[in-house]
Coordinates of C-alpha atoms in Angstrom, one line a residue:
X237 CA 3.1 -17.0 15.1
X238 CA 2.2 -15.8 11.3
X239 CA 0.1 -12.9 11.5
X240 CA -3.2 -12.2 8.9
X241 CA -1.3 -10.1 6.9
X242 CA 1.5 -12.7 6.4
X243 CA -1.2 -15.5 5.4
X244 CA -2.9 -13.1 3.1
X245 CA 0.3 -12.1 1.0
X246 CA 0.3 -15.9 0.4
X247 CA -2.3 -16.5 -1.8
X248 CA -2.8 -16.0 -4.9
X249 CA -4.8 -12.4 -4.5
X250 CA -1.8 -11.5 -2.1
X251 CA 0.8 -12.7 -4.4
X252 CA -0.9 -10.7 -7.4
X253 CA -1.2 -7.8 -5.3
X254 CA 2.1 -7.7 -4.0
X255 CA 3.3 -7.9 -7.7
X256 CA 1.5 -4.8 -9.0
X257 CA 2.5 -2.6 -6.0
X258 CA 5.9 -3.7 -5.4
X259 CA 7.4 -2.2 -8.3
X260 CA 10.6 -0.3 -9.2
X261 CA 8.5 3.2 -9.6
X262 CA 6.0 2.8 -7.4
X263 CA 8.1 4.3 -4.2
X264 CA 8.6 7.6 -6.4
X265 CA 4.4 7.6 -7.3
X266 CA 4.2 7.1 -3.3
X267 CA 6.6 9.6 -1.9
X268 CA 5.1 12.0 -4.6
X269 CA 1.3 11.9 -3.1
X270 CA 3.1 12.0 0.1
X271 CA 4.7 15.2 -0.7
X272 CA 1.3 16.6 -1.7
X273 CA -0.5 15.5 1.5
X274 CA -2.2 12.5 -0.4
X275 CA -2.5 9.2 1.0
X276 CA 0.2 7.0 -0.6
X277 CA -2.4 4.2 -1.8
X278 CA -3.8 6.3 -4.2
X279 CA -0.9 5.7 -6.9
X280 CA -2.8 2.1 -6.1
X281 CA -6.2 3.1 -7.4
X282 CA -6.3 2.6 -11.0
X283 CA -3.8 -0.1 -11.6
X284 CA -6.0 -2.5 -8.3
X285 CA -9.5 -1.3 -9.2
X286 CA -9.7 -3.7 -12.4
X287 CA -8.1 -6.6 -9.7
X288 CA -10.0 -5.4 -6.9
X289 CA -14.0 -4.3 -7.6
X290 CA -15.1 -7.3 -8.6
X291 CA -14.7 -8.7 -5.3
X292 CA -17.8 -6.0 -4.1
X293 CA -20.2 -7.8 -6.1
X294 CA -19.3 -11.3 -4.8
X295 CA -16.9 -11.0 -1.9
X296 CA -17.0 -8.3 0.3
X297 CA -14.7 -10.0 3.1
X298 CA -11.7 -10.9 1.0
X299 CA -12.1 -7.4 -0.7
X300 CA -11.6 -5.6 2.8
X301 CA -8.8 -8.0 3.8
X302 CA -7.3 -7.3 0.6
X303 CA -7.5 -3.8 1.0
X304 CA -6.6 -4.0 4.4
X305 CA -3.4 -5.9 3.0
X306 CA -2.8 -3.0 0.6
X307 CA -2.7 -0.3 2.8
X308 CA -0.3 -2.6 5.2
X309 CA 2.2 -3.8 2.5
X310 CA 2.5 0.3 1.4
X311 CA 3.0 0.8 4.9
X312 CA 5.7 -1.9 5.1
X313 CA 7.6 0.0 2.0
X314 CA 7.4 3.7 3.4
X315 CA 8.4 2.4 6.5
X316 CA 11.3 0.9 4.9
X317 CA 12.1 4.1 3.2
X318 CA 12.0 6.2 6.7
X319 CA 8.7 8.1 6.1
X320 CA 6.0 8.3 9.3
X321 CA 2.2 8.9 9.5
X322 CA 1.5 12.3 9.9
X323 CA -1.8 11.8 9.6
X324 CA -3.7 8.4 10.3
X325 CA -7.0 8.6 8.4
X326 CA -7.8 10.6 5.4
X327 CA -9.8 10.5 2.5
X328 CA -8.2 8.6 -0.5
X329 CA -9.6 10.0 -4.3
X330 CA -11.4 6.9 -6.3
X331 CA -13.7 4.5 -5.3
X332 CA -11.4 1.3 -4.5
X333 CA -10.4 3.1 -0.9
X334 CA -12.2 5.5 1.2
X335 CA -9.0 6.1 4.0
X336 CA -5.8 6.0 4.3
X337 CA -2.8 7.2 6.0
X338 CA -1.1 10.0 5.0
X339 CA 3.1 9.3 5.0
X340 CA 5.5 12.1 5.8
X341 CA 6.9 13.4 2.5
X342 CA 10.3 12.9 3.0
X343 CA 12.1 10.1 4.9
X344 CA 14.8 10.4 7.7
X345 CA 18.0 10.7 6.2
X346 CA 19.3 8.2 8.4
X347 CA 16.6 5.7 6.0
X348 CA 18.0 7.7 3.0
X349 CA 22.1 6.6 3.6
X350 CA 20.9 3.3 4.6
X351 CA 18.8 2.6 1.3
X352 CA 21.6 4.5 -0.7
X353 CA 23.8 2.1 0.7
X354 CA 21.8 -1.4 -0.5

């Protein structure tokens, strides 16, 4: 059965999301904050906020699914990469997010040789 998440990265606002965070840099922006003890997302706040805050003034449940979606597909990609949560909730700067989950800054190196080896 398709989940929420997998519908959502369907339409159009999921497709358009999906093409501003997945992109060749934004793993580096990611691990970076994660190094710092920032939540991962907020390499996401000023290129989404433009895409993103006009849905509080005339859609407040597509915005929270979308940012729900965020925070899930930036999961999906520091999963992939071998990094954990080391801490599940935390404050994320800007107005587009107020938590987020803060990624281990660096990944397993068993996730390191197998991305090296892709």
């Amino acid at each position: 059965m398709e989940t929420h998440f997998e519908q959502f990265g369907r339409t159009d606002l999921g497709q358009r999301l999906i093409a501003l965070i997945d992109t060749p840099d934004r793993y580096t922006e990611f691990r970076a904050l994660s190094e710092k003890g920032l939540p991962a997302v907020t390499a996401l706040v000023p290129v989404l906020s433009p895409v993103l805050m006009p849905l509080e003034q005339t859609d407040l449940k597509r915005l929270n699914a979308a940012k729900q979606f965020v925070g899930r597909y930036v999961g999906t990609i520091m999963r992939k990469y071998g990094h954990t949560i080391v801490r599940p909730s935390a404050s994320v700067p800007g107005k587009l997010f107020d938590v987020a989950a803060v990624w281990s800054g660096a990944p397993s190196s068993d996730a390191e040789e197998d991305t090296q080896a892709d």
